[in-house]
mmCIF file of C-alpha atoms in Angstrom:
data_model
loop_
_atom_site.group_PDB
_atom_site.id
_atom_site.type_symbol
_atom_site.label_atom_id
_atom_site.label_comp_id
_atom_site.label_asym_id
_atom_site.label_seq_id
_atom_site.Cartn_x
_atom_site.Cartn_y
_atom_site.Cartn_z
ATOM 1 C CA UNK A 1 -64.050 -97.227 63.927
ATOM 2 C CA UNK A 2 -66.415 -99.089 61.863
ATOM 3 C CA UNK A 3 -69.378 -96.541 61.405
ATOM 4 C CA UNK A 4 -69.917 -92.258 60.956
ATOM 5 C CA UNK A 5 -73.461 -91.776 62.331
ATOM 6 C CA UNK A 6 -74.295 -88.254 60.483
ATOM 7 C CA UNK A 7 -77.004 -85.377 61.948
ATOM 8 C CA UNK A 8 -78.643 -84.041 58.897
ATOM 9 C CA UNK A 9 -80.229 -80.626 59.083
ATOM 10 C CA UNK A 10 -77.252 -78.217 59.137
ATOM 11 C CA UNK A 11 -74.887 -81.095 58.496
ATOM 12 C CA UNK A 12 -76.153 -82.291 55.365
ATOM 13 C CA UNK A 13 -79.116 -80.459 54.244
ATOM 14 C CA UNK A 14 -79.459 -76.398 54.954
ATOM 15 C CA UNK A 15 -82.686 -76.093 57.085
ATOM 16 C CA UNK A 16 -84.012 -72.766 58.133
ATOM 17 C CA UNK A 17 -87.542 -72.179 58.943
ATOM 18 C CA UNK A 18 -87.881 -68.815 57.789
ATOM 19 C CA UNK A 19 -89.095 -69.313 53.887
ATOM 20 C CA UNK A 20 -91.915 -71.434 54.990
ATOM 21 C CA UNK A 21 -93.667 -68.304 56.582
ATOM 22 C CA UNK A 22 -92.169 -65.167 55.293
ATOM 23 C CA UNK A 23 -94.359 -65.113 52.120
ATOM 24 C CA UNK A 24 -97.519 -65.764 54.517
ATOM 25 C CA UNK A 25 -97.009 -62.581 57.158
ATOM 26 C CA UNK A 26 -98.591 -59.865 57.439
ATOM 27 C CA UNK A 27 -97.128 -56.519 56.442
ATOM 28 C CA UNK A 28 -94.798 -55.213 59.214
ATOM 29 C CA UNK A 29 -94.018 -58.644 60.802
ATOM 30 C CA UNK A 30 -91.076 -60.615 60.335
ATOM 31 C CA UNK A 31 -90.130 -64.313 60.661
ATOM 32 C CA UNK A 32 -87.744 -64.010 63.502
ATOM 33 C CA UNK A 33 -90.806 -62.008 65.428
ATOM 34 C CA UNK A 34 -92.895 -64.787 64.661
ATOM 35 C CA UNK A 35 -90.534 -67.240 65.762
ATOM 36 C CA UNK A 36 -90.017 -65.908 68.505
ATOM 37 C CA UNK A 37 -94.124 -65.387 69.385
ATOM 38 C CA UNK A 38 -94.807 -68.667 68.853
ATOM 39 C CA UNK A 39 -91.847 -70.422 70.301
ATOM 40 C CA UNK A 40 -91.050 -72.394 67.331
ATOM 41 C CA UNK A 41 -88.093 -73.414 68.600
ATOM 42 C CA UNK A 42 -89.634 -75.387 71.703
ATOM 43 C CA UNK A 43 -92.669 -76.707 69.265
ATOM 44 C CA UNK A 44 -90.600 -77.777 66.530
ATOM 45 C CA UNK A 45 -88.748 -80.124 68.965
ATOM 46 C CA UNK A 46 -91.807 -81.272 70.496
ATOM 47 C CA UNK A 47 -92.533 -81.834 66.850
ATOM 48 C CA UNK A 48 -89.544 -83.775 66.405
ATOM 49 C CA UNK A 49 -90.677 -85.777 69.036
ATOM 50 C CA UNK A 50 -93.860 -86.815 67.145
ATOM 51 C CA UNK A 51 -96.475 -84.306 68.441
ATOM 52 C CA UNK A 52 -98.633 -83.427 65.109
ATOM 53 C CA UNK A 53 -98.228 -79.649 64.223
ATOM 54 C CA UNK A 54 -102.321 -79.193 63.763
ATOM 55 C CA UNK A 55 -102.102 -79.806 67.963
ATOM 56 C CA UNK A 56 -98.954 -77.541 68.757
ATOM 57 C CA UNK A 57 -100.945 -74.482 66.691
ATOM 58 C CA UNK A 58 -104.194 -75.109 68.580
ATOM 59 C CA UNK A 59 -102.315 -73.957 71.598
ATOM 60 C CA UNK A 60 -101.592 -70.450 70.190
ATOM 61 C CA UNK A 61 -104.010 -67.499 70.697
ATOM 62 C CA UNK A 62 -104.243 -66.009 67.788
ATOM 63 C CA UNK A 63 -106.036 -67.572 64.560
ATOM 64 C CA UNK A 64 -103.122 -66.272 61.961
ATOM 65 C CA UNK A 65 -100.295 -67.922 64.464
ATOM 66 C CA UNK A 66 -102.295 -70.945 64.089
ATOM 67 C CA UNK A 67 -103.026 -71.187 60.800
ATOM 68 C CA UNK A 68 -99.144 -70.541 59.883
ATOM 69 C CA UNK A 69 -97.789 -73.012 61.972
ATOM 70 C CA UNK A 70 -100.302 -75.606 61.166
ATOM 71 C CA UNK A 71 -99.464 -75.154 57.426
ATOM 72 C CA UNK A 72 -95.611 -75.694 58.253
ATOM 73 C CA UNK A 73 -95.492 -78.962 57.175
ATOM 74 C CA UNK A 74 -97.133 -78.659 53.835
ATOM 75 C CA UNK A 75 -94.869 -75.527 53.447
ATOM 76 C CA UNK A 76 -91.611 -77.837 54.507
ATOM 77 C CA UNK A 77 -89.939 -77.912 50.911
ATOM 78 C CA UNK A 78 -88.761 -74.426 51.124
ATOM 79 C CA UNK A 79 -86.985 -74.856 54.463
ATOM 80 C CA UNK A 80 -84.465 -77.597 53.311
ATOM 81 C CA UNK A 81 -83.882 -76.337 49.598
ATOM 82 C CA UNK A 82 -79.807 -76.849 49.618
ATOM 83 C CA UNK A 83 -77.279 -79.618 50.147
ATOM 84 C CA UNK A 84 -74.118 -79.189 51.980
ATOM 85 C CA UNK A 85 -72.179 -80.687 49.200
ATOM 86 C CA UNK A 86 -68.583 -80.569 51.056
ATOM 87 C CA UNK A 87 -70.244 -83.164 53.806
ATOM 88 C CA UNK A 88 -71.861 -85.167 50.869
ATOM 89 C CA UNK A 89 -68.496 -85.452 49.143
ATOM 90 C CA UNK A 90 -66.905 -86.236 52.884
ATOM 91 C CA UNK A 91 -69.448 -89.350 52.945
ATOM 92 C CA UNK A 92 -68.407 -90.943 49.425
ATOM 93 C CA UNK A 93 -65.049 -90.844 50.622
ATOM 94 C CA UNK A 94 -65.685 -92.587 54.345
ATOM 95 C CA UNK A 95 -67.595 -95.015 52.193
ATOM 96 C CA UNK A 96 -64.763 -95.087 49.895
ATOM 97 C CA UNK A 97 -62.655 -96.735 53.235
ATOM 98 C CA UNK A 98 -65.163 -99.035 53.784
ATOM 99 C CA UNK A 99 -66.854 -97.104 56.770
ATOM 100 C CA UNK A 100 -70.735 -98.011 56.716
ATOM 101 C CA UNK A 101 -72.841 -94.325 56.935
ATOM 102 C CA UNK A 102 -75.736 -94.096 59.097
ATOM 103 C CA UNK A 103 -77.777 -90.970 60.606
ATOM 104 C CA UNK A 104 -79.670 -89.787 63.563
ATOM 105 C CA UNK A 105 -81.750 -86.968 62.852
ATOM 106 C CA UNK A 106 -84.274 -84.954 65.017
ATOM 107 C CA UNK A 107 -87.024 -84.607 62.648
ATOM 108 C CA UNK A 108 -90.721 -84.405 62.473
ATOM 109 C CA UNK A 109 -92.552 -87.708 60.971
ATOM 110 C CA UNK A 110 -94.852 -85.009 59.772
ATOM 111 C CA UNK A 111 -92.084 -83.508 57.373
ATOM 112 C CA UNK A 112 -89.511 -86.403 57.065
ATOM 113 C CA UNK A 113 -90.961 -87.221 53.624
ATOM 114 C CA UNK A 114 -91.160 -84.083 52.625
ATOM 115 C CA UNK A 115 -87.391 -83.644 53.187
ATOM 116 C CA UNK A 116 -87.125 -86.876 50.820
ATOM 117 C CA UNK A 117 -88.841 -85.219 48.284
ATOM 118 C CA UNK A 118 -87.002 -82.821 48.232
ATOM 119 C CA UNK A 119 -83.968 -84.429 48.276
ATOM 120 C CA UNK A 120 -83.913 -88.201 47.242
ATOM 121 C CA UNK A 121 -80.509 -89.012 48.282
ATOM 122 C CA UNK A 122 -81.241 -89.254 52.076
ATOM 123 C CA UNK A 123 -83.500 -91.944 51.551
ATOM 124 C CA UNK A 124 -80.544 -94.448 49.725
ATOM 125 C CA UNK A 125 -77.362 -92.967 52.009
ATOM 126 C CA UNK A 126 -77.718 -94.650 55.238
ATOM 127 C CA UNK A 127 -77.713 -98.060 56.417
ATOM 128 C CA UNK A 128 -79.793 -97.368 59.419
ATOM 129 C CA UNK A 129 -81.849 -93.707 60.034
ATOM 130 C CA UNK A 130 -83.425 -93.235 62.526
ATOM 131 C CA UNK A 131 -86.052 -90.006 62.400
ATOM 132 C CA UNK A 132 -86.886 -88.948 65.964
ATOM 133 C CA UNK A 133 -90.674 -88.326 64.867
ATOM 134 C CA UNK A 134 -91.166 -91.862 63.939
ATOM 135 C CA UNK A 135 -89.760 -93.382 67.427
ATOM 136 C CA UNK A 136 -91.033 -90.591 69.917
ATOM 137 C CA UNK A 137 -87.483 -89.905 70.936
ATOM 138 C CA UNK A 138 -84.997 -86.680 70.334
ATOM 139 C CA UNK A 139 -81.499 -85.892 71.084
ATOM 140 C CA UNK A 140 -80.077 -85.294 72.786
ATOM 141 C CA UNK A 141 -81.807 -87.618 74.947
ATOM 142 C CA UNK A 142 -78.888 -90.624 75.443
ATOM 143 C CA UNK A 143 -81.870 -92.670 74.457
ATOM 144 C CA UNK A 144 -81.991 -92.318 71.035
ATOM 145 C CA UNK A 145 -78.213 -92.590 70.528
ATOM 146 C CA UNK A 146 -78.930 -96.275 72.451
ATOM 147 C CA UNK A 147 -81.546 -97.467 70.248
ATOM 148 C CA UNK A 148 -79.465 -96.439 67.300
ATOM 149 C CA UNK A 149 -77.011 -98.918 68.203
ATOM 150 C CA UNK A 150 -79.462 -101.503 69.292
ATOM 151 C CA UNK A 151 -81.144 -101.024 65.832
ATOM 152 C CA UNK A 152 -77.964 -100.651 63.884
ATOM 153 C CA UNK A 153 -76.210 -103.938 66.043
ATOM 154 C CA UNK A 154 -73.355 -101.749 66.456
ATOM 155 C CA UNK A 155 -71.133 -101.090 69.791
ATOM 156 C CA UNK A 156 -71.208 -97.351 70.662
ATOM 157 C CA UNK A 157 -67.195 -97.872 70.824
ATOM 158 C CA UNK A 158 -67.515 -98.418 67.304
ATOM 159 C CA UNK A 159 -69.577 -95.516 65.936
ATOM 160 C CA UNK A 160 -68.340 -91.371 65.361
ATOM 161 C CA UNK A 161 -71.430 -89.218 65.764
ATOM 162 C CA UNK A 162 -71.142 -86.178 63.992
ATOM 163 C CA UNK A 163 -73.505 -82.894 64.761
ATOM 164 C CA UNK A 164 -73.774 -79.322 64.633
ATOM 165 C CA UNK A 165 -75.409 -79.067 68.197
ATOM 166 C CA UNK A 166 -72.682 -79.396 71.072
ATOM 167 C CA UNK A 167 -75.267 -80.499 73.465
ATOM 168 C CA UNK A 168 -76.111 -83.386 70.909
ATOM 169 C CA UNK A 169 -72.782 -84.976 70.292
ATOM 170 C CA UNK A 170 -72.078 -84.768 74.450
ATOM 171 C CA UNK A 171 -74.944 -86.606 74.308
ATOM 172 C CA UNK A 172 -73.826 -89.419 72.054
ATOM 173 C CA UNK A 173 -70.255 -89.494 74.033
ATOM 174 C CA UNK A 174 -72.073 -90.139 77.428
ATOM 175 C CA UNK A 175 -72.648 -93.630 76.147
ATOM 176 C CA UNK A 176 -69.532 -94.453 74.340
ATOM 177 C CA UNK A 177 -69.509 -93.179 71.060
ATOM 178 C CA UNK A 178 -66.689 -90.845 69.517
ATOM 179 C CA UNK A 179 -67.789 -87.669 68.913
ATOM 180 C CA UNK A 180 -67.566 -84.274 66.237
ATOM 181 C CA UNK A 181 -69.052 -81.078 66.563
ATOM 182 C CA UNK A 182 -69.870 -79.907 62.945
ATOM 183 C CA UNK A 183 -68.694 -76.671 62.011
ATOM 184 C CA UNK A 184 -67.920 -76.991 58.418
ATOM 185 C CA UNK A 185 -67.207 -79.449 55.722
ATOM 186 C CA UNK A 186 -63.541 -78.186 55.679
ATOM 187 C CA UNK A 187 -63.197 -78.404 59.262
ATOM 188 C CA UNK A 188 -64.761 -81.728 59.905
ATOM 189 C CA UNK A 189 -62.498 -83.031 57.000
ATOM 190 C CA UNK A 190 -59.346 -81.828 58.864
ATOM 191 C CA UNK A 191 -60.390 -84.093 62.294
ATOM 192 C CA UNK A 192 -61.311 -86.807 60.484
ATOM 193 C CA UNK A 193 -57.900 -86.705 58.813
ATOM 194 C CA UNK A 194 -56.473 -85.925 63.228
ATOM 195 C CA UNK A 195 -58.486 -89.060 64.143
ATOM 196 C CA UNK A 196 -56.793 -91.350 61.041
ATOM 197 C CA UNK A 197 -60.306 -92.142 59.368
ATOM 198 C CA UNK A 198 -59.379 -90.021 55.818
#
């Protein structure tokens, strides 16, 4: 094994959408109802993909919706306020064994800089990044997980891919990479120490 390829929201960085909308709804509504009326879930990936938030809220109905979710990604810096510091501890130590670090996030290239405001550190970690926004491609599409290699001149046989979506790390297996489902810090410590890499 000569690289760990890390996800980073939920891996690395805490992301939840919720705080950059609950202070804008209206009395009686909540976040997850919102959510879940404007299909965030399915946007935010399209998002991801590079499709500019002002043109996922002009498809909603009604002009709040809109307004909210076109705001998002000036809002951004409250949804990624807190580093996982157990997987940011795990990383000085692969680098410690002379493992090189690299990451594949889905992310918007709408927010990605807003993320590295917030947190400065993901823009000096990794070798390679690649930011799904900027390239027009998302996991788990086996795509992406290609041109990381391609990008990174690295053999999939040579990378461990390491993410908190199932679907995403099945993904990065189907073309030859090693693969983690992230859980924890503590638990992802304990199979890197099975697989002989701590």
């Amino acid at each position: 094994m000569k690289a760990i390829v890390f996800d980073i929201g939920n891996v690395l960085v805490r992301w939840n959408p919720g705080p950059a909308f609950a202070p804008y709804l209206a009395a009686g509504d909540s976040v997850a109802a919102f959510l879940d009326r404007v299909e965030f879930d399915q946007r935010n990936l399209r998002a991801d993909a590079g499709v500019p938030f002002a043109d996922l809220a002009a498809e909603l109905d009604d002009p709040a919706d809109r307004e909210l979710l076109a705001a998002y990604p000036a809002r951004f810096g409250a949804t990624v306020t807190e580093l996982i510091e157990g997987s940011w501890v795990l990383i000085d130590r692969l680098r410690e064994k002379g493992l090189a670090i690299h990451a594949i996030t889905n992310w918007s290239d709408e927010t990605w800089p807003q993320g590295l405001a917030a947190h400065p550190r993901l823009g000096s970690a990794f070798g390679t990044v690649v930011v799904s926004g900027e390239i027009g491609m998302v996991k788990p599409d086996p795509a992406i997980f290609q041109y990381f290699c391609k990008r990174a001149r690295l053999a999939a046989e040579d990378c461990l891919f390491i993410d908190d979506k199932p679907e995403n790390v099945a993904a990065a297996q189907s073309i030859g990479m090693a693969g983690e489902v992230f859980t924890s810090p503590e638990n992802l410590e304990a199979a890197l120490i099975r697989r002989a890499i701590l």
